[in-house]
mmCIF file of C-alpha atoms in Angstrom:
data_model
loop_
_atom_site.group_PDB
_atom_site.id
_atom_site.type_symbol
_atom_site.label_atom_id
_atom_site.label_comp_id
_atom_site.label_asym_id
_atom_site.label_seq_id
_atom_site.Cartn_x
_atom_site.Cartn_y
_atom_site.Cartn_z
ATOM 1 C CA UNK A 1 0.301 0.176 0.085
ATOM 2 C CA UNK A 2 2.859 2.354 0.691
ATOM 3 C CA UNK A 3 5.187 1.975 -2.220
ATOM 4 C CA UNK A 4 1.984 2.517 -4.698
ATOM 5 C CA UNK A 5 0.521 5.688 -1.920
ATOM 6 C CA UNK A 6 4.831 7.470 -2.503
ATOM 7 C CA UNK A 7 4.730 7.658 -5.602
ATOM 8 C CA UNK A 8 2.657 10.084 -5.331
ATOM 9 C CA UNK A 9 4.122 12.212 -2.403
ATOM 10 C CA UNK A 10 6.223 14.188 -3.204
ATOM 11 C CA UNK A 11 8.801 15.111 -0.186
ATOM 12 C CA UNK A 12 11.188 18.158 -1.565
ATOM 13 C CA UNK A 13 14.614 18.539 -0.167
ATOM 14 C CA UNK A 14 16.639 21.839 -0.593
ATOM 15 C CA UNK A 15 20.471 22.445 -2.026
ATOM 16 C CA UNK A 16 21.300 25.398 -1.102
ATOM 17 C CA UNK A 17 24.451 26.193 -4.514
ATOM 18 C CA UNK A 18 27.312 28.308 -3.380
ATOM 19 C CA UNK A 19 27.822 30.873 -6.304
ATOM 20 C CA UNK A 20 31.536 30.658 -8.094
ATOM 21 C CA UNK A 21 33.995 33.382 -5.351
ATOM 22 C CA UNK A 22 36.989 33.618 -8.162
ATOM 23 C CA UNK A 23 36.909 37.026 -11.035
ATOM 24 C CA UNK A 24 39.721 38.185 -12.450
ATOM 25 C CA UNK A 25 40.257 41.835 -11.372
ATOM 26 C CA UNK A 26 38.537 43.897 -9.644
ATOM 27 C CA UNK A 27 37.600 44.050 -5.228
ATOM 28 C CA UNK A 28 37.631 40.393 -4.391
ATOM 29 C CA UNK A 29 36.965 41.897 -0.708
ATOM 30 C CA UNK A 30 33.622 43.938 -2.651
ATOM 31 C CA UNK A 31 33.105 41.292 -4.255
ATOM 32 C CA UNK A 32 32.628 38.044 -1.507
ATOM 33 C CA UNK A 33 30.379 41.812 0.342
ATOM 34 C CA UNK A 34 27.983 41.596 -2.538
ATOM 35 C CA UNK A 35 28.375 37.324 -2.347
ATOM 36 C CA UNK A 36 28.055 37.536 1.023
ATOM 37 C CA UNK A 37 24.845 39.970 0.709
ATOM 38 C CA UNK A 38 23.651 37.624 -2.241
ATOM 39 C CA UNK A 39 23.319 34.548 0.737
ATOM 40 C CA UNK A 40 22.159 36.073 2.885
ATOM 41 C CA UNK A 41 19.038 37.229 0.291
ATOM 42 C CA UNK A 42 17.763 33.324 -0.367
ATOM 43 C CA UNK A 43 16.139 31.083 1.778
ATOM 44 C CA UNK A 44 16.446 28.080 3.608
ATOM 45 C CA UNK A 45 12.321 26.861 3.123
ATOM 46 C CA UNK A 46 14.050 23.331 3.438
ATOM 47 C CA UNK A 47 17.629 22.339 4.691
ATOM 48 C CA UNK A 48 19.491 20.010 2.898
ATOM 49 C CA UNK A 49 23.024 19.179 4.284
ATOM 50 C CA UNK A 50 23.412 15.073 4.557
ATOM 51 C CA UNK A 51 22.129 13.822 7.601
ATOM 52 C CA UNK A 52 19.497 15.842 8.426
ATOM 53 C CA UNK A 53 16.011 13.772 9.500
ATOM 54 C CA UNK A 54 12.757 14.627 9.727
ATOM 55 C CA UNK A 55 9.934 11.879 11.355
ATOM 56 C CA UNK A 56 6.357 12.665 10.421
ATOM 57 C CA UNK A 57 2.932 11.267 11.158
ATOM 58 C CA UNK A 58 1.772 9.636 8.573
ATOM 59 C CA UNK A 59 -2.191 9.305 8.193
ATOM 60 C CA UNK A 60 -3.074 7.890 5.576
ATOM 61 C CA UNK A 61 -6.726 7.000 4.735
ATOM 62 C CA UNK A 62 -7.606 7.207 8.766
ATOM 63 C CA UNK A 63 -4.694 4.981 9.235
ATOM 64 C CA UNK A 64 -1.731 5.607 11.326
ATOM 65 C CA UNK A 65 2.236 5.506 11.533
ATOM 66 C CA UNK A 66 4.805 6.591 11.743
ATOM 67 C CA UNK A 67 7.506 7.842 8.782
ATOM 68 C CA UNK A 68 11.109 9.086 8.386
ATOM 69 C CA UNK A 69 13.009 11.178 5.623
ATOM 70 C CA UNK A 70 15.784 12.188 5.378
ATOM 71 C CA UNK A 71 19.313 13.763 3.186
ATOM 72 C CA UNK A 72 20.672 10.272 2.926
ATOM 73 C CA UNK A 73 23.507 11.793 1.044
ATOM 74 C CA UNK A 74 24.750 14.333 -2.289
ATOM 75 C CA UNK A 75 24.303 12.655 -4.865
ATOM 76 C CA UNK A 76 26.251 14.652 -8.598
ATOM 77 C CA UNK A 77 24.164 13.287 -11.755
ATOM 78 C CA UNK A 78 24.530 14.993 -15.037
ATOM 79 C CA UNK A 79 27.105 18.024 -13.216
ATOM 80 C CA UNK A 80 24.446 18.790 -11.244
ATOM 81 C CA UNK A 81 24.913 18.335 -7.362
ATOM 82 C CA UNK A 82 20.727 17.081 -5.846
ATOM 83 C CA UNK A 83 20.103 15.979 -2.283
ATOM 84 C CA UNK A 84 19.077 12.787 -2.276
ATOM 85 C CA UNK A 85 15.811 12.731 0.446
ATOM 86 C CA UNK A 86 14.693 9.285 1.563
ATOM 87 C CA UNK A 87 11.585 8.527 2.965
ATOM 88 C CA UNK A 88 10.497 5.377 5.501
ATOM 89 C CA UNK A 89 8.317 3.762 7.076
ATOM 90 C CA UNK A 90 8.803 0.075 8.952
ATOM 91 C CA UNK A 91 12.148 1.256 7.724
ATOM 92 C CA UNK A 92 11.506 0.325 4.417
ATOM 93 C CA UNK A 93 12.174 2.477 2.086
ATOM 94 C CA UNK A 94 9.024 3.589 -0.210
ATOM 95 C CA UNK A 95 10.064 6.719 -1.383
ATOM 96 C CA UNK A 96 13.059 8.379 -3.348
ATOM 97 C CA UNK A 97 13.725 12.330 -4.177
ATOM 98 C CA UNK A 98 16.650 14.687 -5.719
ATOM 99 C CA UNK A 99 15.912 17.406 -5.349
ATOM 100 C CA UNK A 100 18.208 21.174 -5.640
ATOM 101 C CA UNK A 101 17.025 24.460 -4.227
ATOM 102 C CA UNK A 102 18.621 27.617 -5.681
ATOM 103 C CA UNK A 103 18.325 31.782 -5.809
ATOM 104 C CA UNK A 104 15.511 30.656 -8.216
ATOM 105 C CA UNK A 105 12.847 28.532 -6.161
ATOM 106 C CA UNK A 106 13.028 24.568 -5.590
ATOM 107 C CA UNK A 107 13.387 21.961 -7.724
ATOM 108 C CA UNK A 108 12.384 18.278 -8.287
ATOM 109 C CA UNK A 109 14.542 17.139 -10.766
ATOM 110 C CA UNK A 110 14.562 12.922 -9.624
ATOM 111 C CA UNK A 111 11.817 10.724 -8.397
ATOM 112 C CA UNK A 112 12.571 7.230 -7.507
ATOM 113 C CA UNK A 113 15.234 7.468 -9.638
ATOM 114 C CA UNK A 114 13.501 8.507 -13.295
ATOM 115 C CA UNK A 115 13.374 11.876 -14.318
ATOM 116 C CA UNK A 116 11.938 14.207 -14.763
ATOM 117 C CA UNK A 117 12.228 16.917 -17.485
ATOM 118 C CA UNK A 118 12.417 19.176 -17.440
ATOM 119 C CA UNK A 119 12.142 19.861 -13.020
ATOM 120 C CA UNK A 120 9.368 20.330 -11.043
ATOM 121 C CA UNK A 121 9.575 23.350 -9.832
ATOM 122 C CA UNK A 122 7.998 22.766 -6.157
ATOM 123 C CA UNK A 123 8.537 26.933 -4.555
ATOM 124 C CA UNK A 124 9.325 29.825 -6.120
ATOM 125 C CA UNK A 125 11.681 32.289 -4.671
ATOM 126 C CA UNK A 126 11.275 35.277 -3.255
ATOM 127 C CA UNK A 127 8.752 33.802 -2.305
ATOM 128 C CA UNK A 128 5.701 36.003 -2.809
ATOM 129 C CA UNK A 129 2.318 35.547 -1.165
ATOM 130 C CA UNK A 130 -0.827 34.514 -4.035
ATOM 131 C CA UNK A 131 1.904 34.832 -6.417
ATOM 132 C CA UNK A 132 0.959 31.313 -8.792
ATOM 133 C CA UNK A 133 3.210 29.956 -12.191
ATOM 134 C CA UNK A 134 3.403 26.209 -13.624
ATOM 135 C CA UNK A 135 4.354 24.059 -16.960
ATOM 136 C CA UNK A 136 4.511 20.965 -17.622
ATOM 137 C CA UNK A 137 6.485 18.149 -17.768
ATOM 138 C CA UNK A 138 7.361 14.394 -18.633
ATOM 139 C CA UNK A 139 7.317 11.424 -15.794
ATOM 140 C CA UNK A 140 7.029 7.921 -16.229
ATOM 141 C CA UNK A 141 7.580 8.691 -20.637
ATOM 142 C CA UNK A 142 4.763 10.910 -20.149
ATOM 143 C CA UNK A 143 3.655 13.737 -20.131
ATOM 144 C CA UNK A 144 2.879 15.930 -17.571
ATOM 145 C CA UNK A 145 1.616 19.502 -16.227
ATOM 146 C CA UNK A 146 0.992 21.105 -13.641
ATOM 147 C CA UNK A 147 0.346 24.574 -11.258
ATOM 148 C CA UNK A 148 1.357 25.814 -8.327
ATOM 149 C CA UNK A 149 -0.002 28.438 -5.549
ATOM 150 C CA UNK A 150 1.375 30.524 -2.990
ATOM 151 C CA UNK A 151 0.342 31.707 0.254
ATOM 152 C CA UNK A 152 0.970 32.147 3.943
ATOM 153 C CA UNK A 153 -0.508 31.113 7.017
ATOM 154 C CA UNK A 154 0.519 29.372 10.696
ATOM 155 C CA UNK A 155 -0.488 25.818 11.261
ATOM 156 C CA UNK A 156 0.249 23.717 14.073
ATOM 157 C CA UNK A 157 1.466 20.020 13.513
ATOM 158 C CA UNK A 158 2.669 17.982 16.982
ATOM 159 C CA UNK A 159 6.363 20.168 16.446
ATOM 160 C CA UNK A 160 5.321 23.467 17.198
ATOM 161 C CA UNK A 161 3.021 26.199 15.792
ATOM 162 C CA UNK A 162 5.304 27.420 12.425
ATOM 163 C CA UNK A 163 4.848 30.236 10.521
ATOM 164 C CA UNK A 164 4.300 28.767 7.111
ATOM 165 C CA UNK A 165 5.039 29.425 3.198
ATOM 166 C CA UNK A 166 1.777 26.556 0.968
ATOM 167 C CA UNK A 167 2.267 25.342 -1.399
ATOM 168 C CA UNK A 168 0.134 23.895 -3.301
ATOM 169 C CA UNK A 169 0.717 21.868 -5.970
ATOM 170 C CA UNK A 170 -2.124 20.023 -9.303
ATOM 171 C CA UNK A 171 -0.329 18.189 -11.040
ATOM 172 C CA UNK A 172 -2.773 16.638 -14.119
ATOM 173 C CA UNK A 173 -1.479 13.327 -15.884
ATOM 174 C CA UNK A 174 -3.596 11.515 -18.279
ATOM 175 C CA UNK A 175 -6.434 12.611 -17.461
ATOM 176 C CA UNK A 176 -6.141 12.033 -13.417
ATOM 177 C CA UNK A 177 -5.492 15.306 -11.256
ATOM 178 C CA UNK A 178 -3.603 15.081 -8.191
ATOM 179 C CA UNK A 179 -3.795 17.780 -4.997
ATOM 180 C CA UNK A 180 -0.632 18.061 -2.807
ATOM 181 C CA UNK A 181 -0.764 20.961 0.051
ATOM 182 C CA UNK A 182 2.680 22.315 1.676
ATOM 183 C CA UNK A 183 3.846 24.379 4.301
ATOM 184 C CA UNK A 184 6.622 24.893 4.591
ATOM 185 C CA UNK A 185 8.901 27.009 7.949
ATOM 186 C CA UNK A 186 12.054 28.956 6.911
ATOM 187 C CA UNK A 187 15.204 26.814 7.634
ATOM 188 C CA UNK A 188 12.676 24.205 9.327
ATOM 189 C CA UNK A 189 11.480 22.213 6.443
ATOM 190 C CA UNK A 190 7.974 21.103 5.343
ATOM 191 C CA UNK A 191 6.437 20.729 8.691
ATOM 192 C CA UNK A 192 2.669 19.167 6.865
ATOM 193 C CA UNK A 193 1.548 18.159 3.846
ATOM 194 C CA UNK A 194 -1.370 16.749 2.777
ATOM 195 C CA UNK A 195 -2.126 14.500 -0.806
ATOM 196 C CA UNK A 196 -5.592 14.103 -3.000
ATOM 197 C CA UNK A 197 -6.095 11.241 -5.341
ATOM 198 C CA UNK A 198 -9.007 10.053 -5.863
ATOM 199 C CA UNK A 199 -10.738 8.666 -2.722
ATOM 200 C CA UNK A 200 -6.964 8.301 -1.190
ATOM 201 C CA UNK A 201 -6.672 11.250 1.801
ATOM 202 C CA UNK A 202 -2.443 11.075 3.013
ATOM 203 C CA UNK A 203 -1.865 13.481 6.156
ATOM 204 C CA UNK A 204 2.013 14.227 6.985
ATOM 205 C CA UNK A 205 2.536 16.384 10.354
ATOM 206 C CA UNK A 206 5.845 17.517 11.727
ATOM 207 C CA UNK A 207 5.956 14.889 14.833
ATOM 208 C CA UNK A 208 10.432 16.749 15.923
ATOM 209 C CA UNK A 209 14.017 16.964 13.444
ATOM 210 C CA UNK A 210 17.519 16.614 13.618
ATOM 211 C CA UNK A 211 19.269 19.409 11.526
ATOM 212 C CA UNK A 212 23.147 17.951 11.286
ATOM 213 C CA UNK A 213 24.896 21.998 11.648
#
């Protein structure tokens, strides 16, 4: 059951990309100050260091389980540094994602090892309440399209109360609509997620998290 559901539930992870600090000529000190300023402006709605781990209460149609989501490692694929996120229930990995964060937003590049082309933008930076975006992508050899809408909301889960960026994602593929909502808390990750697919209702709520320095 979980393995089928896990193909639907998309867990997002972020990778903060470093800009090239080298520059021929010019004032290196000023360059570093400028780069530091740019880095400070880039939000971090899903910390990505290898070893980061989040524990959720996962409820599927009323049945509760514990799910552990962790950054297993950072992998270089097609010259891109991507975070490999693994979601486990009962000690079994049911879902993997390869994702990336840039100053443009959060992108999903792969799902269960299969490439998503072009990468799906889960969150757009800078975050703006009410902003919408979307597009088309290929996954599992099939074309799909998606739309996203951003909003602000404060939510309370077992791990506490968080001010969040709410992202409502709607994916349409082969006449099937999948509705997923994420609640991202800055410097924490997503603290809540819901999925609605043809009578299957999924709820994930953060219980605790462990972040590496």
